[in-house]
Amino acid sequence: RNVKPLDVLLQFSVSSPRLPPLPALPTKPLHLDKSDIKFGIKIGEGNYGEVYRGQMTDAQGRQETVAIKSLKAVGQTDDLKREFRIMQKLKHRNIVRLCGLVDSDEEDMYVVMEYLPMGSLKDYLKTHREHINNTMLLKFAMDIAEGMDYLEQSRIIHRDLAARNILVADQHTVKITDFGLAQEPNKGNYYIRQTNRALPLPWYAIECIETGKFSHKSDVWSYGVTCWEMFTRGQEPDLPQKPETLIQMLKNGKRLNLKPPCHPTIYAELIRPCWDQEPETRPNFSALIQQVKELQE
Ligand code: ADP
Ligand code: MG
């Protein structure tokens, strides 16, 4: 196979956790015209966006099945452009691949990405409850940790890590998606919330709810909640809705409980450490990769 030097560089930096953040990828012509895409059925909807299945014709005239994401509300094109800008910098086997941005019309913008026919992990956990085992779930936990470790090296804070934002590629592989809330911290290692969008509180670290301070370590907290969703086979995190009540509860040391069928060792060694009160004492994503490895043995 004819491997381009850039591909080699990227593959190398992806598998080596000690390298500095990746340079931005050279901007391929990822700008699409609306006539390059055809819309099919609606396949998903979150708080901000709507996602459709569709067909894309690339510059070489090849057809590809894609997922097309639009925003529900008007006047939020800056958010969609930011989502595109962040996704454009990322290339990893556990992160959904971007195909392009339809931005010929400022009022009618779409992010186009690879289509994963098996859908979200949240739905997969519910529909395959009976056939899922710990071996599969630990592999998913590994994939998410590796994708998040890569994001940490790329200095991107995801801010919305949850089972609904993980897609299933096949029985052994998952990918991280929905960079709608993601941020690049301008200085230091944290970002202060600037939007008043409704936030997914049960997934948020105590300091995010209290002070709006997001960091890689608050993504680690959300990783713990995502694993809790996985190992309980898609149960809803049952925490108080009101921010004040939730903060008080977390300050008193209460957390989401161990629930069957989650294995107690997985709860104690993988999930619970992500919810340490102090961000500094939580594991980082490379430590979580090691932890999952130990649990796999
Ligand atoms: P929102 O910002 O509105 O939450 P998401 O990007 O999370 O939008 O997508 C919403 C839902 O659409 C997901 O939970 C998933 O079910 C579905 N979806 C999103 N992207 C894809 C994709 N690339 N392939 C298949 N399904 C997808
Ligand atoms: Mg989402």
mmCIF file of C-alpha atoms and ligand atoms in Angstrom:
data_model
loop_
_atom_site.group_PDB
_atom_site.id
_atom_site.type_symbol
_atom_site.label_atom_id
_atom_site.label_comp_id
_atom_site.label_asym_id
_atom_site.label_seq_id
_atom_site.Cartn_x
_atom_site.Cartn_y
_atom_site.Cartn_z
ATOM 1 C CA ARG A 1 0.000 0.000 0.000
ATOM 2 C CA ASN A 2 1.170 3.474 -0.840
ATOM 3 C CA VAL A 3 1.377 5.229 2.556
ATOM 4 C CA LYS A 4 1.653 8.997 2.522
ATOM 5 C CA PRO A 5 4.195 10.499 4.966
ATOM 6 C CA LEU A 6 1.474 12.459 6.768
ATOM 7 C CA ASP A 7 -0.484 9.266 7.450
ATOM 8 C CA VAL A 8 2.619 7.695 8.963
ATOM 9 C CA LEU A 9 3.158 10.737 11.165
ATOM 10 C CA LEU A 10 -0.443 10.684 12.353
ATOM 11 C CA GLN A 11 -0.461 6.951 13.041
ATOM 12 C CA PHE A 12 2.714 7.321 15.009
ATOM 13 C CA SER A 13 1.505 10.209 17.114
ATOM 14 C CA VAL A 14 -1.805 8.499 17.788
ATOM 15 C CA SER A 15 -0.174 5.450 19.303
ATOM 16 C CA SER A 16 2.429 7.367 21.294
ATOM 17 C CA PRO A 17 0.918 9.120 24.323
ATOM 18 C CA ARG A 18 3.951 11.265 25.166
ATOM 19 C CA LEU A 19 4.073 13.454 22.062
ATOM 20 C CA PRO A 20 2.975 17.122 22.006
ATOM 21 C CA PRO A 21 -0.487 17.939 20.608
ATOM 22 C CA LEU A 22 -1.063 17.246 16.950
ATOM 23 C CA PRO A 23 -0.698 20.074 14.475
ATOM 24 C CA ALA A 24 -3.915 21.017 12.703
ATOM 25 C CA LEU A 25 -4.479 18.781 9.692
ATOM 26 C CA PRO A 26 -3.834 20.543 6.388
ATOM 27 C CA THR A 27 -7.199 21.811 5.242
ATOM 28 C CA LYS A 28 -8.400 19.464 2.565
ATOM 29 C CA PRO A 29 -11.273 20.894 0.553
ATOM 30 C CA LEU A 30 -13.902 19.851 3.062
ATOM 31 C CA HIS A 31 -16.317 22.566 2.022
ATOM 32 C CA LEU A 32 -19.337 21.069 0.299
ATOM 33 C CA ASP A 33 -22.195 22.432 -1.714
ATOM 34 C CA LYS A 34 -25.766 21.503 -0.823
ATOM 35 C CA SER A 35 -26.015 19.741 -4.200
ATOM 36 C CA ASP A 36 -23.266 17.323 -3.027
ATOM 37 C CA ILE A 37 -25.595 15.778 -0.438
ATOM 38 C CA LYS A 38 -28.983 14.047 -0.548
ATOM 39 C CA PHE A 39 -31.130 13.742 2.580
ATOM 40 C CA GLY A 40 -32.677 10.484 3.731
ATOM 41 C CA ILE A 41 -34.575 9.665 6.932
ATOM 42 C CA LYS A 42 -34.010 11.362 10.295
ATOM 43 C CA ILE A 43 -31.913 9.063 12.500
ATOM 44 C CA GLY A 44 -31.425 11.061 15.645
ATOM 45 C CA GLU A 45 -32.030 14.147 17.628
ATOM 46 C CA GLY A 46 -30.310 15.635 20.657
ATOM 47 C CA ASN A 47 -30.774 18.876 22.554
ATOM 48 C CA TYR A 48 -29.356 21.053 19.799
ATOM 49 C CA GLY A 49 -29.239 19.159 16.561
ATOM 50 C CA GLU A 50 -31.066 16.861 14.215
ATOM 51 C CA VAL A 51 -29.234 14.104 12.356
ATOM 52 C CA TYR A 52 -30.264 12.587 9.010
ATOM 53 C CA ARG A 53 -28.916 9.692 7.019
ATOM 54 C CA GLY A 54 -27.925 10.722 3.511
ATOM 55 C CA GLN A 55 -25.684 10.297 0.492
ATOM 56 C CA MET A 56 -22.657 12.383 -0.324
ATOM 57 C CA THR A 57 -20.869 12.678 -3.662
ATOM 58 C CA ASP A 58 -17.183 13.458 -3.122
ATOM 59 C CA ALA A 59 -14.795 15.390 -5.384
ATOM 60 C CA GLN A 60 -13.965 12.167 -7.287
ATOM 61 C CA GLY A 61 -17.648 11.484 -7.916
ATOM 62 C CA ARG A 62 -17.794 8.584 -5.425
ATOM 63 C CA GLN A 63 -20.976 8.024 -3.401
ATOM 64 C CA GLU A 64 -20.839 7.495 0.355
ATOM 65 C CA THR A 65 -23.580 6.987 2.939
ATOM 66 C CA VAL A 66 -23.182 9.754 5.523
ATOM 67 C CA ALA A 67 -24.810 11.293 8.596
ATOM 68 C CA ILE A 68 -25.867 14.919 8.142
ATOM 69 C CA LYS A 69 -26.214 17.122 11.210
ATOM 70 C CA SER A 70 -28.108 20.391 11.316
ATOM 71 C CA LEU A 71 -29.030 22.690 14.176
ATOM 72 C CA LYS A 72 -32.616 22.957 15.362
ATOM 73 C CA ALA A 73 -32.537 26.643 16.186
ATOM 74 C CA VAL A 74 -31.698 29.397 13.714
ATOM 75 C CA GLY A 75 -28.824 31.802 14.358
ATOM 76 C CA GLN A 76 -26.506 29.145 15.823
ATOM 77 C CA THR A 77 -24.281 28.695 12.793
ATOM 78 C CA ASP A 78 -21.243 29.797 14.816
ATOM 79 C CA ASP A 79 -21.751 26.732 17.016
ATOM 80 C CA LEU A 80 -21.923 24.429 14.002
ATOM 81 C CA LYS A 81 -18.802 26.040 12.510
ATOM 82 C CA ARG A 82 -16.943 25.492 15.776
ATOM 83 C CA GLU A 83 -18.068 21.857 15.852
ATOM 84 C CA PHE A 84 -16.697 21.490 12.303
ATOM 85 C CA ARG A 85 -13.425 23.297 13.132
ATOM 86 C CA ILE A 86 -12.758 21.023 16.086
ATOM 87 C CA MET A 87 -13.663 17.808 14.228
ATOM 88 C CA GLN A 88 -11.412 18.878 11.363
ATOM 89 C CA LYS A 89 -8.369 18.628 13.632
ATOM 90 C CA LEU A 90 -9.131 15.086 14.751
ATOM 91 C CA LYS A 91 -8.129 11.785 13.214
ATOM 92 C CA HIS A 92 -8.423 8.663 15.353
ATOM 93 C CA ARG A 93 -10.052 5.251 15.055
ATOM 94 C CA ASN A 94 -12.311 5.990 18.041
ATOM 95 C CA ILE A 95 -13.518 9.390 16.862
ATOM 96 C CA VAL A 96 -16.212 9.776 14.221
ATOM 97 C CA ARG A 97 -14.694 10.879 10.916
ATOM 98 C CA LEU A 98 -15.701 14.202 9.443
ATOM 99 C CA CYS A 99 -16.558 14.331 5.724
ATOM 100 C CA GLY A 100 -17.238 18.029 5.293
ATOM 101 C CA LEU A 101 -19.270 21.152 5.948
ATOM 102 C CA VAL A 102 -22.043 22.463 3.733
ATOM 103 C CA ASP A 103 -21.603 26.195 4.185
ATOM 104 C CA SER A 104 -22.523 27.683 0.831
ATOM 105 C CA ASP A 105 -25.542 29.294 2.529
ATOM 106 C CA GLU A 106 -24.928 30.882 5.950
ATOM 107 C CA GLU A 107 -28.535 30.160 6.993
ATOM 108 C CA ASP A 108 -28.573 26.530 5.846
ATOM 109 C CA MET A 109 -25.483 24.799 7.214
ATOM 110 C CA TYR A 110 -24.701 21.105 7.783
ATOM 111 C CA VAL A 111 -21.877 19.039 9.229
ATOM 112 C CA VAL A 112 -21.418 15.811 7.249
ATOM 113 C CA MET A 113 -19.740 12.763 8.824
ATOM 114 C CA GLU A 114 -19.347 9.025 8.394
ATOM 115 C CA TYR A 115 -22.560 7.079 9.025
ATOM 116 C CA LEU A 116 -22.549 4.348 11.668
ATOM 117 C CA PRO A 117 -25.566 2.093 11.008
ATOM 118 C CA MET A 118 -25.554 0.561 14.508
ATOM 119 C CA GLY A 119 -26.442 3.926 16.065
ATOM 120 C CA SER A 120 -25.790 5.248 19.559
ATOM 121 C CA LEU A 121 -24.315 3.199 22.403
ATOM 122 C CA LYS A 122 -27.240 4.296 24.588
ATOM 123 C CA ASP A 123 -29.761 2.576 22.258
ATOM 124 C CA TYR A 124 -27.438 -0.386 21.657
ATOM 125 C CA LEU A 125 -27.152 -1.074 25.418
ATOM 126 C CA LYS A 126 -30.909 -1.190 25.774
ATOM 127 C CA THR A 127 -31.677 -3.329 22.727
ATOM 128 C CA HIS A 128 -28.792 -5.785 23.224
ATOM 129 C CA ARG A 129 -28.992 -5.943 27.035
ATOM 130 C CA GLU A 130 -29.193 -9.743 27.110
ATOM 131 C CA HIS A 131 -26.260 -10.386 24.773
ATOM 132 C CA ILE A 132 -23.757 -7.916 26.165
ATOM 133 C CA ASN A 133 -21.005 -9.191 28.445
ATOM 134 C CA ASN A 134 -18.186 -7.572 30.447
ATOM 135 C CA THR A 135 -15.571 -8.482 27.828
ATOM 136 C CA MET A 136 -17.443 -6.442 25.214
ATOM 137 C CA LEU A 137 -18.066 -3.564 27.602
ATOM 138 C CA LEU A 138 -14.417 -3.415 28.700
ATOM 139 C CA LYS A 139 -13.414 -3.182 25.033
ATOM 140 C CA PHE A 140 -15.870 -0.288 24.588
ATOM 141 C CA ALA A 141 -14.468 1.322 27.771
ATOM 142 C CA MET A 142 -10.981 0.969 26.260
ATOM 143 C CA ASP A 143 -12.036 2.530 22.936
ATOM 144 C CA ILE A 144 -13.608 5.517 24.681
ATOM 145 C CA ALA A 145 -10.551 5.985 26.937
ATOM 146 C CA GLU A 146 -8.234 5.853 23.905
ATOM 147 C CA GLY A 147 -10.323 8.377 21.972
ATOM 148 C CA MET A 148 -10.442 10.653 25.032
ATOM 149 C CA ASP A 149 -6.696 10.292 25.648
ATOM 150 C CA TYR A 150 -6.158 11.439 22.062
ATOM 151 C CA LEU A 151 -8.521 14.392 22.649
ATOM 152 C CA GLU A 152 -6.571 15.280 25.789
ATOM 153 C CA GLN A 153 -3.314 15.252 23.800
ATOM 154 C CA SER A 154 -5.020 17.425 21.187
ATOM 155 C CA ARG A 155 -6.141 19.775 24.009
ATOM 156 C CA ILE A 156 -9.832 19.431 23.261
ATOM 157 C CA ILE A 157 -12.343 19.259 26.108
ATOM 158 C CA HIS A 158 -15.425 17.336 24.973
ATOM 159 C CA ARG A 159 -17.891 18.506 27.669
ATOM 160 C CA ASP A 160 -20.701 16.146 26.638
ATOM 161 C CA LEU A 161 -19.292 12.652 27.006
ATOM 162 C CA ALA A 162 -22.255 10.288 27.539
ATOM 163 C CA ALA A 163 -23.549 7.008 26.063
ATOM 164 C CA ARG A 164 -25.900 8.992 23.780
ATOM 165 C CA ASN A 165 -22.811 10.587 22.196
ATOM 166 C CA ILE A 166 -20.923 7.351 21.563
ATOM 167 C CA LEU A 167 -21.666 5.478 18.334
ATOM 168 C CA VAL A 168 -21.294 1.734 17.770
ATOM 169 C CA ALA A 169 -19.196 0.798 14.726
ATOM 170 C CA ASP A 170 -19.345 -2.964 15.298
ATOM 171 C CA GLN A 171 -19.514 -5.439 18.218
ATOM 172 C CA HIS A 172 -15.926 -4.585 19.150
ATOM 173 C CA THR A 173 -15.587 -0.882 18.322
ATOM 174 C CA VAL A 174 -17.155 2.398 19.399
ATOM 175 C CA LYS A 175 -16.459 6.005 18.387
ATOM 176 C CA ILE A 176 -16.889 9.341 20.125
ATOM 177 C CA THR A 177 -19.146 11.913 18.468
ATOM 178 C CA ASP A 178 -21.076 15.153 19.146
ATOM 179 C CA PHE A 179 -18.494 17.910 19.457
ATOM 180 C CA GLY A 180 -21.338 20.433 19.790
ATOM 181 C CA LEU A 181 -20.179 21.544 23.244
ATOM 182 C CA ALA A 182 -16.456 20.857 22.781
ATOM 183 C CA GLN A 183 -13.919 23.571 23.525
ATOM 184 C CA GLU A 184 -10.276 24.327 23.057
ATOM 185 C CA PRO A 185 -9.084 26.005 26.244
ATOM 186 C CA ASN A 186 -7.316 29.220 25.184
ATOM 187 C CA LYS A 187 -4.962 29.308 28.115
ATOM 188 C CA GLY A 188 -4.137 26.835 30.823
ATOM 189 C CA ASN A 189 -5.933 23.555 31.039
ATOM 190 C CA TYR A 190 -9.453 24.626 31.700
ATOM 191 C CA TYR A 191 -12.274 26.486 30.066
ATOM 192 C CA ILE A 192 -14.922 28.624 31.721
ATOM 193 C CA ARG A 193 -18.440 28.072 30.470
ATOM 194 C CA GLN A 194 -19.635 30.826 28.148
ATOM 195 C CA THR A 195 -22.930 29.458 26.962
ATOM 196 C CA ASN A 196 -26.272 29.313 28.695
ATOM 197 C CA ARG A 197 -27.396 26.190 26.910
ATOM 198 C CA ALA A 198 -29.124 23.585 29.062
ATOM 199 C CA LEU A 199 -26.337 21.380 30.388
ATOM 200 C CA PRO A 200 -26.414 17.624 31.060
ATOM 201 C CA LEU A 201 -25.903 17.935 34.829
ATOM 202 C CA PRO A 202 -25.880 14.236 35.860
ATOM 203 C CA TRP A 203 -22.732 13.790 33.715
ATOM 204 C CA TYR A 204 -21.001 16.873 35.104
ATOM 205 C CA ALA A 205 -18.239 17.084 37.652
ATOM 206 C CA ILE A 206 -18.923 18.924 40.887
ATOM 207 C CA GLU A 207 -16.699 21.902 39.920
ATOM 208 C CA CYS A 208 -18.502 22.291 36.557
ATOM 209 C CA ILE A 209 -21.882 22.614 38.229
ATOM 210 C CA GLU A 210 -20.518 24.929 40.886
ATOM 211 C CA THR A 211 -18.136 27.192 38.972
ATOM 212 C CA GLY A 212 -18.511 26.353 35.267
ATOM 213 C CA LYS A 213 -14.856 25.306 35.160
ATOM 214 C CA PHE A 214 -14.293 22.526 32.597
ATOM 215 C CA SER A 215 -11.099 20.531 32.137
ATOM 216 C CA HIS A 216 -9.820 17.162 30.942
ATOM 217 C CA LYS A 217 -10.506 16.009 34.504
ATOM 218 C CA SER A 218 -14.169 16.993 34.198
ATOM 219 C CA ASP A 219 -14.274 14.878 31.011
ATOM 220 C CA VAL A 220 -12.870 12.074 33.212
ATOM 221 C CA TRP A 221 -15.864 12.487 35.545
ATOM 222 C CA SER A 222 -18.242 12.173 32.543
ATOM 223 C CA TYR A 223 -16.270 9.093 31.428
ATOM 224 C CA GLY A 224 -17.134 7.543 34.812
ATOM 225 C CA VAL A 225 -20.844 8.268 34.268
ATOM 226 C CA THR A 226 -20.624 6.863 30.716
ATOM 227 C CA CYS A 227 -19.077 3.641 32.100
ATOM 228 C CA TRP A 228 -21.811 3.557 34.758
ATOM 229 C CA GLU A 229 -24.388 3.714 31.919
ATOM 230 C CA MET A 230 -22.555 0.942 30.064
ATOM 231 C CA PHE A 231 -22.137 -1.520 32.907
ATOM 232 C CA THR A 232 -25.726 -0.987 34.141
ATOM 233 C CA ARG A 233 -26.849 -1.670 30.511
ATOM 234 C CA GLY A 234 -28.218 1.763 29.744
ATOM 235 C CA GLN A 235 -29.920 2.818 32.990
ATOM 236 C CA GLU A 236 -30.596 6.524 33.588
ATOM 237 C CA PRO A 237 -28.306 8.247 36.085
ATOM 238 C CA ASP A 238 -30.817 9.000 38.854
ATOM 239 C CA LEU A 239 -29.541 12.217 40.407
ATOM 240 C CA PRO A 240 -31.432 15.309 41.609
ATOM 241 C CA GLN A 241 -32.377 17.770 38.823
ATOM 242 C CA LYS A 242 -31.876 20.944 40.834
ATOM 243 C CA PRO A 243 -28.242 22.169 40.712
ATOM 244 C CA GLU A 244 -28.243 23.275 44.389
ATOM 245 C CA THR A 245 -29.521 19.896 45.610
ATOM 246 C CA LEU A 246 -27.087 18.045 43.364
ATOM 247 C CA ILE A 247 -24.065 20.081 44.552
ATOM 248 C CA GLN A 248 -25.014 19.497 48.192
ATOM 249 C CA MET A 249 -25.382 15.779 47.596
ATOM 250 C CA LEU A 250 -21.997 15.547 45.817
ATOM 251 C CA LYS A 251 -20.331 17.616 48.566
ATOM 252 C CA ASN A 252 -21.654 15.137 51.114
ATOM 253 C CA GLY A 253 -19.736 12.469 49.220
ATOM 254 C CA LYS A 254 -22.783 10.804 47.635
ATOM 255 C CA ARG A 255 -22.450 9.464 44.085
ATOM 256 C CA LEU A 256 -24.374 7.269 41.633
ATOM 257 C CA ASN A 257 -24.654 3.913 43.389
ATOM 258 C CA LEU A 258 -23.390 0.545 42.292
ATOM 259 C CA LYS A 259 -26.344 -1.052 40.507
ATOM 260 C CA PRO A 260 -26.693 -4.549 39.092
ATOM 261 C CA PRO A 261 -25.665 -5.888 36.658
ATOM 262 C CA CYS A 262 -22.557 -3.666 37.060
ATOM 263 C CA HIS A 263 -19.697 -5.732 38.512
ATOM 264 C CA PRO A 264 -18.553 -4.400 41.955
ATOM 265 C CA THR A 265 -14.849 -4.526 40.973
ATOM 266 C CA ILE A 266 -15.513 -2.442 37.867
ATOM 267 C CA TYR A 267 -17.477 0.064 39.935
ATOM 268 C CA ALA A 268 -14.769 0.303 42.608
ATOM 269 C CA GLU A 269 -11.687 0.340 40.370
ATOM 270 C CA LEU A 270 -12.788 2.019 37.140
ATOM 271 C CA ILE A 271 -15.915 4.095 37.744
ATOM 272 C CA ARG A 272 -15.752 5.463 41.294
ATOM 273 C CA PRO A 273 -12.206 6.973 41.041
ATOM 274 C CA CYS A 274 -13.438 9.211 38.181
ATOM 275 C CA TRP A 275 -15.737 10.936 40.691
ATOM 276 C CA ASP A 276 -13.156 12.038 43.196
ATOM 277 C CA GLN A 277 -14.054 15.427 44.663
ATOM 278 C CA GLU A 278 -10.607 16.813 43.733
ATOM 279 C CA PRO A 279 -9.941 16.972 39.975
ATOM 280 C CA GLU A 280 -6.189 16.447 40.582
ATOM 281 C CA THR A 281 -6.660 13.101 42.287
ATOM 282 C CA ARG A 282 -8.878 11.674 39.529
ATOM 283 C CA PRO A 283 -7.016 9.416 37.066
ATOM 284 C CA ASN A 284 -6.219 10.897 33.645
ATOM 285 C CA PHE A 285 -7.163 9.076 30.440
ATOM 286 C CA SER A 286 -3.831 7.322 30.029
ATOM 287 C CA ALA A 287 -4.180 5.947 33.594
ATOM 288 C CA LEU A 288 -7.725 4.845 32.711
ATOM 289 C CA ILE A 289 -6.382 2.938 29.690
ATOM 290 C CA GLN A 290 -4.030 1.055 32.049
ATOM 291 C CA GLN A 291 -6.879 0.429 34.491
ATOM 292 C CA VAL A 292 -9.096 -1.051 31.777
ATOM 293 C CA LYS A 293 -6.154 -3.238 30.654
ATOM 294 C CA GLU A 294 -5.771 -4.611 34.180
ATOM 295 C CA LEU A 295 -9.497 -5.341 34.399
ATOM 296 C CA GLN A 296 -9.329 -7.147 31.048
ATOM 297 C CA GLU A 297 -6.741 -9.618 32.363
HETATM 298 P P1 ADP B 1 -26.926 16.551 19.304
HETATM 299 O O1 ADP B 1 -25.878 17.614 19.283
HETATM 300 O O2 ADP B 1 -28.251 17.061 18.885
HETATM 301 O O3 ADP B 1 -26.962 15.804 20.593
HETATM 302 P P2 ADP B 1 -25.595 14.210 18.103
HETATM 303 O O4 ADP B 1 -24.410 14.478 17.259
HETATM 304 O O5 ADP B 1 -25.344 13.725 19.482
HETATM 305 O O6 ADP B 1 -26.529 15.530 18.115
HETATM 306 O O7 ADP B 1 -26.546 13.167 17.369
HETATM 307 C C1 ADP B 1 -27.819 12.827 17.901
HETATM 308 C C2 ADP B 1 -28.124 11.339 17.686
HETATM 309 O O8 ADP B 1 -28.112 11.034 16.271
HETATM 310 C C3 ADP B 1 -27.094 10.379 18.285
HETATM 311 O O9 ADP B 1 -27.382 10.085 19.628
HETATM 312 C C4 ADP B 1 -27.236 9.147 17.384
HETATM 313 O O10 ADP B 1 -28.351 8.377 17.788
HETATM 314 C C5 ADP B 1 -27.546 9.749 16.015
HETATM 315 N N1 ADP B 1 -26.294 9.934 15.230
HETATM 316 C C6 ADP B 1 -25.490 11.014 15.252
HETATM 317 N N2 ADP B 1 -24.442 10.887 14.423
HETATM 318 C C7 ADP B 1 -24.564 9.676 13.836
HETATM 319 C C8 ADP B 1 -23.765 8.940 12.865
HETATM 320 N N3 ADP B 1 -22.644 9.463 12.376
HETATM 321 N N4 ADP B 1 -24.189 7.708 12.494
HETATM 322 C C9 ADP B 1 -25.331 7.185 13.021
HETATM 323 N N5 ADP B 1 -26.112 7.823 13.935
HETATM 324 C C10 ADP B 1 -25.749 9.058 14.348
HETATM 325 MG MG MG B 2 -25.704 14.453 21.418
#
